[in-house]
Amino acid sequence: MVPKGKLIIIGGAINTGSFAETQFGLPENMNFFERGILKRITTESINDTQSRFEIITTASLMPEKVGEEYIKAYAQLDVHNVGVLNITNREEANSDENYERIKAAEVIIFTGGDQLRLSSIFGGTKIHQILLEKYRNEPVVIAGTSAGAAASSKNMIYQGSSKDALLKGEVKITGGLGFIDDVIVDTHFVQRGRIGRLLYAAASNPGILGIGLGEDTGLFISDGHTMEAIGSGMVILVDGRNMADTNLTDVEMGQPVSIKNMVVHVMCDGDVYDLNDHSLVIHHPKVIPIG
């Protein structure tokens, strides 16, 4: 079944995925929407600037501040019909009031923070179910940055140091919110050197595509399979379908893992990858000579 909704997953802002959760102030993060990511979320929604937005700050340790900053950012894009939902437990994720707010929303954005909070608080609740139904059956836009992006897929990385990622057992994977199958998403990818985490994830489950999102970079996913790179940085894809060999099952816990023949792609703004046939089309912008 081809979903009618659109999914936008973002690797984070300059530092940790939302304006307030960074050592920088809002001015240094202006490129987060000036480069078009937050604006793209708006223009892809059914009523553009008049759409109803709900910002879900559940993953954040500073939900009030993060919510305020998103409202400010969207106000500068002339979007004013914005609400903030700081759902902190499963009872709230099952409440009729919050359910109705999500049901009425045309854009839902999950902020950064801890993705395990998202999966453990929302998994199997009324809000989770209505989100999945809306994504399948309505032209809704669901977006996630940082933790919100990591939790968007069926499989989710929730723990594992970058330095020791290719030691057996270091990377921890659990179930995410399940908007998209057959992929696993990691964020702050280039800045935090997380290639090992994605290589391990792909080696342990070669049937899934590893997606590493750089900061101020995202993927716009339409029809459930067409992925367009957006933003100023890079998207790294790790494809293990043709992996020739690994010693993952042979080594002891904590020992290094060997991998043979893992395929890696690099995407930048405008490149398109199709999950159905695993094809990548690179965008070649026309260079205009100076003078």
Coordinates of C-alpha atoms in Angstrom, one line a residue:
M1 CA 0.0 0.0 0.0
V2 CA 1.4 3.4 -1.0
P3 CA 1.0 5.9 1.9
K4 CA -0.7 9.2 1.0
G5 CA 1.4 11.0 3.7
K6 CA 4.8 12.6 3.3
L7 CA 7.7 11.9 5.7
I8 CA 10.6 14.4 6.3
I9 CA 13.5 13.2 8.4
I10 CA 16.2 15.7 9.5
G11 CA 19.6 14.9 11.0
G12 CA 19.5 17.8 13.4
A13 CA 20.2 21.5 13.4
I14 CA 23.8 22.9 13.9
N15 CA 24.3 20.9 17.1
T16 CA 21.5 18.8 18.6
G17 CA 18.5 18.9 16.5
S18 CA 16.5 21.9 17.8
F19 CA 17.3 25.5 18.4
A20 CA 17.0 25.5 22.2
E21 CA 19.1 22.3 22.7
T22 CA 22.3 23.8 21.5
Q23 CA 25.1 25.9 22.8
F24 CA 24.2 28.4 20.0
G25 CA 21.4 30.9 20.0
L26 CA 18.7 31.1 17.5
P27 CA 20.5 33.5 15.1
E28 CA 23.3 30.9 14.4
N29 CA 20.6 28.4 13.6
M30 CA 18.7 30.5 11.1
N31 CA 20.0 28.4 8.2
F32 CA 18.0 25.5 9.6
F33 CA 14.9 27.0 7.9
E34 CA 16.4 29.6 5.6
R35 CA 18.0 26.8 3.6
G36 CA 14.5 25.5 3.1
I37 CA 13.9 22.5 5.4
L38 CA 11.3 24.1 7.7
K39 CA 9.9 25.9 4.7
R40 CA 9.8 22.7 2.7
I41 CA 7.7 21.1 5.5
T42 CA 5.3 24.0 5.1
T43 CA 5.0 24.0 1.4
E44 CA 4.5 20.2 1.3
S45 CA 1.5 20.5 3.6
I46 CA -2.0 20.6 2.2
N47 CA -2.8 24.2 3.2
D48 CA 0.7 25.6 3.2
T49 CA 1.1 28.4 5.8
Q50 CA -2.5 27.9 6.9
S51 CA -2.0 24.3 7.9
R52 CA -2.5 23.2 11.5
F53 CA 0.9 22.3 13.0
E54 CA 1.5 20.2 16.1
I55 CA 5.1 20.2 17.6
I56 CA 5.7 17.1 19.7
T57 CA 8.4 17.8 22.2
T58 CA 8.3 14.5 24.1
A59 CA 11.9 13.6 23.3
S60 CA 13.3 16.8 24.7
L61 CA 14.6 17.5 28.2
M62 CA 13.7 21.2 27.6
P63 CA 10.3 20.9 26.0
E64 CA 8.9 24.3 26.8
K65 CA 11.9 26.1 25.4
V66 CA 12.1 24.0 22.3
G67 CA 8.4 24.5 21.7
E68 CA 8.8 28.3 22.0
E69 CA 11.7 28.3 19.5
Y70 CA 9.7 26.3 16.9
I71 CA 6.8 28.7 17.3
K72 CA 9.2 31.7 16.7
A73 CA 10.9 30.0 13.8
Y74 CA 7.6 29.3 12.1
A75 CA 6.2 32.7 12.8
Q76 CA 9.1 34.1 10.7
L77 CA 7.8 31.8 7.9
D78 CA 4.3 33.3 8.3
V79 CA 3.0 30.1 9.9
H80 CA 1.0 30.9 13.0
N81 CA -1.5 28.0 13.5
V82 CA 1.1 26.1 15.6
G83 CA 0.5 24.1 18.8
V84 CA 2.9 22.3 21.1
L85 CA 2.3 18.9 22.6
N86 CA 4.6 17.9 25.5
I87 CA 3.3 14.4 26.1
T88 CA 5.3 12.9 29.0
N89 CA 3.7 9.5 29.6
R90 CA 1.5 6.8 28.0
E91 CA -1.7 8.0 29.7
E92 CA -1.3 11.4 28.0
A93 CA -0.6 9.5 24.7
N94 CA -3.9 7.8 25.1
S95 CA -6.0 10.8 26.1
D96 CA -8.9 11.8 24.0
E97 CA -7.9 15.5 24.0
N98 CA -4.4 14.8 22.6
Y99 CA -5.8 12.2 20.2
E100 CA -8.2 14.8 18.7
R101 CA -5.4 17.4 18.3
I102 CA -3.3 14.9 16.4
K103 CA -6.3 13.8 14.4
A104 CA -6.9 17.5 13.3
A105 CA -3.3 18.3 12.5
E106 CA -2.0 18.5 9.0
V107 CA 1.7 18.7 10.0
I108 CA 3.2 16.9 12.9
I109 CA 6.8 17.5 13.9
F110 CA 8.8 15.4 16.4
T111 CA 11.7 17.4 17.9
G112 CA 15.1 16.2 19.0
G113 CA 16.1 14.6 22.3
D114 CA 16.0 10.9 23.3
Q115 CA 14.4 8.6 20.7
L116 CA 13.8 5.9 23.3
R117 CA 11.3 8.3 25.0
L118 CA 9.4 8.5 21.8
S119 CA 9.2 4.7 21.2
S120 CA 8.4 3.8 24.9
I121 CA 5.8 6.6 25.4
F122 CA 4.0 6.4 22.1
G123 CA 4.4 2.8 21.0
G124 CA 0.9 1.1 20.6
T125 CA -1.0 4.1 22.0
K126 CA -4.0 5.9 20.5
I127 CA -1.8 8.7 19.2
H128 CA 0.6 6.2 17.6
Q129 CA -2.3 4.5 15.9
I130 CA -3.8 7.7 14.5
L131 CA -0.4 8.8 13.3
L132 CA 0.0 5.6 11.3
E133 CA -3.5 5.8 10.0
K134 CA -3.1 9.4 8.9
Y135 CA 0.2 8.7 7.2
R136 CA -1.3 5.8 5.2
N137 CA -4.6 7.5 4.3
E138 CA -4.2 11.3 4.4
P139 CA -1.9 13.9 2.8
V140 CA -0.4 14.6 6.2
V141 CA 3.3 15.7 6.6
I142 CA 5.1 14.0 9.4
A143 CA 8.6 15.3 10.2
G144 CA 11.2 14.5 12.7
T145 CA 14.5 16.0 13.6
S146 CA 17.3 14.2 15.4
A147 CA 15.6 11.8 17.8
G148 CA 12.3 12.4 15.8
A149 CA 14.1 11.2 12.7
A150 CA 15.7 8.2 14.3
A151 CA 12.4 7.0 15.7
S152 CA 10.6 7.3 12.3
S153 CA 11.6 3.8 11.0
K154 CA 10.5 0.4 12.1
N155 CA 14.0 -0.4 13.4
M156 CA 15.7 2.2 15.6
I157 CA 19.2 2.7 16.9
Y158 CA 19.0 4.0 20.5
Q159 CA 22.4 3.5 21.9
G160 CA 26.1 2.9 21.0
S161 CA 29.2 5.0 21.1
S162 CA 30.7 6.1 17.8
K163 CA 34.2 5.1 18.8
D164 CA 33.3 1.5 19.7
A165 CA 30.5 0.9 17.3
L166 CA 32.1 -1.9 15.4
L167 CA 32.6 -4.0 18.5
K168 CA 30.0 -6.8 18.8
G169 CA 27.1 -5.8 21.0
E170 CA 28.0 -2.1 21.3
V171 CA 25.1 -0.8 19.0
K172 CA 21.6 -1.3 20.5
I173 CA 18.6 -1.5 18.2
T174 CA 14.9 -1.6 19.1
G175 CA 11.6 -0.9 17.5
G176 CA 10.7 2.6 16.3
L177 CA 7.4 4.3 15.3
G178 CA 7.3 2.4 12.0
F179 CA 6.4 5.1 9.4
I180 CA 8.8 3.5 7.0
D181 CA 10.1 -0.1 6.7
D182 CA 13.4 -1.6 5.5
V183 CA 15.5 1.3 6.7
I184 CA 17.3 2.3 9.9
V185 CA 18.2 6.0 10.6
D186 CA 21.1 7.6 12.4
T187 CA 21.4 11.4 12.9
H188 CA 24.2 14.0 13.5
F189 CA 25.9 11.5 11.3
V190 CA 28.9 13.2 9.8
Q191 CA 29.6 15.6 12.8
R192 CA 29.7 12.7 15.3
G193 CA 31.5 10.1 13.2
R194 CA 28.7 7.6 13.3
I195 CA 29.6 5.5 10.2
G196 CA 30.5 2.5 12.4
R197 CA 27.0 2.5 14.0
L198 CA 25.4 2.3 10.6
L199 CA 27.8 -0.3 9.3
Y200 CA 27.1 -2.5 12.3
A201 CA 23.4 -2.1 11.9
A202 CA 23.5 -3.0 8.2
A203 CA 25.8 -6.0 8.9
S204 CA 23.5 -7.4 11.5
N205 CA 20.5 -7.0 9.3
P206 CA 21.6 -6.7 5.6
G207 CA 18.0 -6.4 4.3
I208 CA 17.6 -2.9 5.7
L209 CA 19.1 0.3 4.2
G210 CA 21.2 2.3 6.7
I211 CA 20.5 6.1 6.4
G212 CA 23.0 8.5 8.0
L213 CA 21.7 12.1 8.1
G214 CA 24.1 15.0 8.5
E215 CA 23.0 18.1 10.4
D216 CA 20.9 20.7 8.6
T217 CA 20.2 17.9 6.1
G218 CA 17.2 15.6 5.6
L219 CA 15.3 13.3 3.3
F220 CA 11.9 14.1 1.9
I221 CA 10.2 10.8 1.4
S222 CA 7.1 10.6 -0.8
D223 CA 5.0 7.6 -1.8
G224 CA 6.8 5.6 0.9
H225 CA 9.8 5.0 -1.3
T226 CA 11.1 8.1 -3.2
M227 CA 13.8 9.8 -1.0
E228 CA 15.0 13.3 -2.0
A229 CA 18.0 14.8 -0.2
I230 CA 17.4 18.3 1.1
G231 CA 19.5 20.8 3.1
S232 CA 23.1 21.9 3.2
G233 CA 24.9 18.7 4.1
M234 CA 25.2 15.0 3.2
V235 CA 23.1 11.8 3.5
I236 CA 25.1 8.6 3.7
L237 CA 23.4 5.4 2.6
V238 CA 24.8 2.0 3.7
D239 CA 23.4 -0.9 1.6
G240 CA 24.2 -4.4 3.0
R241 CA 22.1 -6.5 0.5
N242 CA 25.2 -7.6 -1.4
M243 CA 27.5 -8.0 1.7
A244 CA 29.8 -11.0 0.9
D245 CA 30.8 -12.0 4.4
T246 CA 31.0 -11.0 8.1
N247 CA 32.3 -12.6 11.2
L248 CA 29.6 -11.1 13.4
T249 CA 28.2 -14.4 14.6
D250 CA 31.7 -15.9 15.2
V251 CA 33.4 -13.3 17.5
E252 CA 32.8 -12.9 21.2
M253 CA 30.9 -9.9 22.6
G254 CA 33.0 -6.8 22.7
Q255 CA 35.3 -8.0 19.9
P256 CA 35.8 -6.2 16.5
V257 CA 33.6 -7.2 13.6
S258 CA 34.8 -7.7 10.0
I259 CA 32.6 -6.8 7.0
K260 CA 33.2 -7.6 3.3
N261 CA 31.7 -5.7 0.4
M262 CA 29.4 -3.2 2.0
V263 CA 28.1 -0.6 -0.5
V264 CA 28.0 3.1 0.5
H265 CA 26.4 6.0 -1.3
V266 CA 26.6 9.7 -0.6
M267 CA 23.6 12.0 -1.3
C268 CA 23.5 15.8 -1.4
D269 CA 20.7 18.3 -2.0
G270 CA 18.5 17.3 -5.0
D271 CA 19.8 13.7 -5.3
V272 CA 17.0 11.0 -5.3
Y273 CA 17.1 7.4 -4.1
D274 CA 14.3 4.9 -4.8
L275 CA 13.8 2.3 -2.2
N276 CA 11.9 0.1 -4.5
D277 CA 14.7 -0.5 -7.1
H278 CA 17.6 0.8 -5.0
S279 CA 18.6 3.3 -7.6
L280 CA 20.3 6.6 -7.0
V281 CA 20.0 9.5 -9.3
I282 CA 22.6 12.3 -8.7
H283 CA 21.5 15.9 -9.3
H284 CA 23.9 17.8 -11.5
P285 CA 23.2 21.5 -11.0
K286 CA 24.1 23.8 -13.9
V287 CA 27.2 25.8 -13.2
I288 CA 26.8 29.4 -14.3
P289 CA 30.2 30.9 -15.3
I290 CA 31.2 34.1 -13.4
G291 CA 31.2 37.2 -15.5

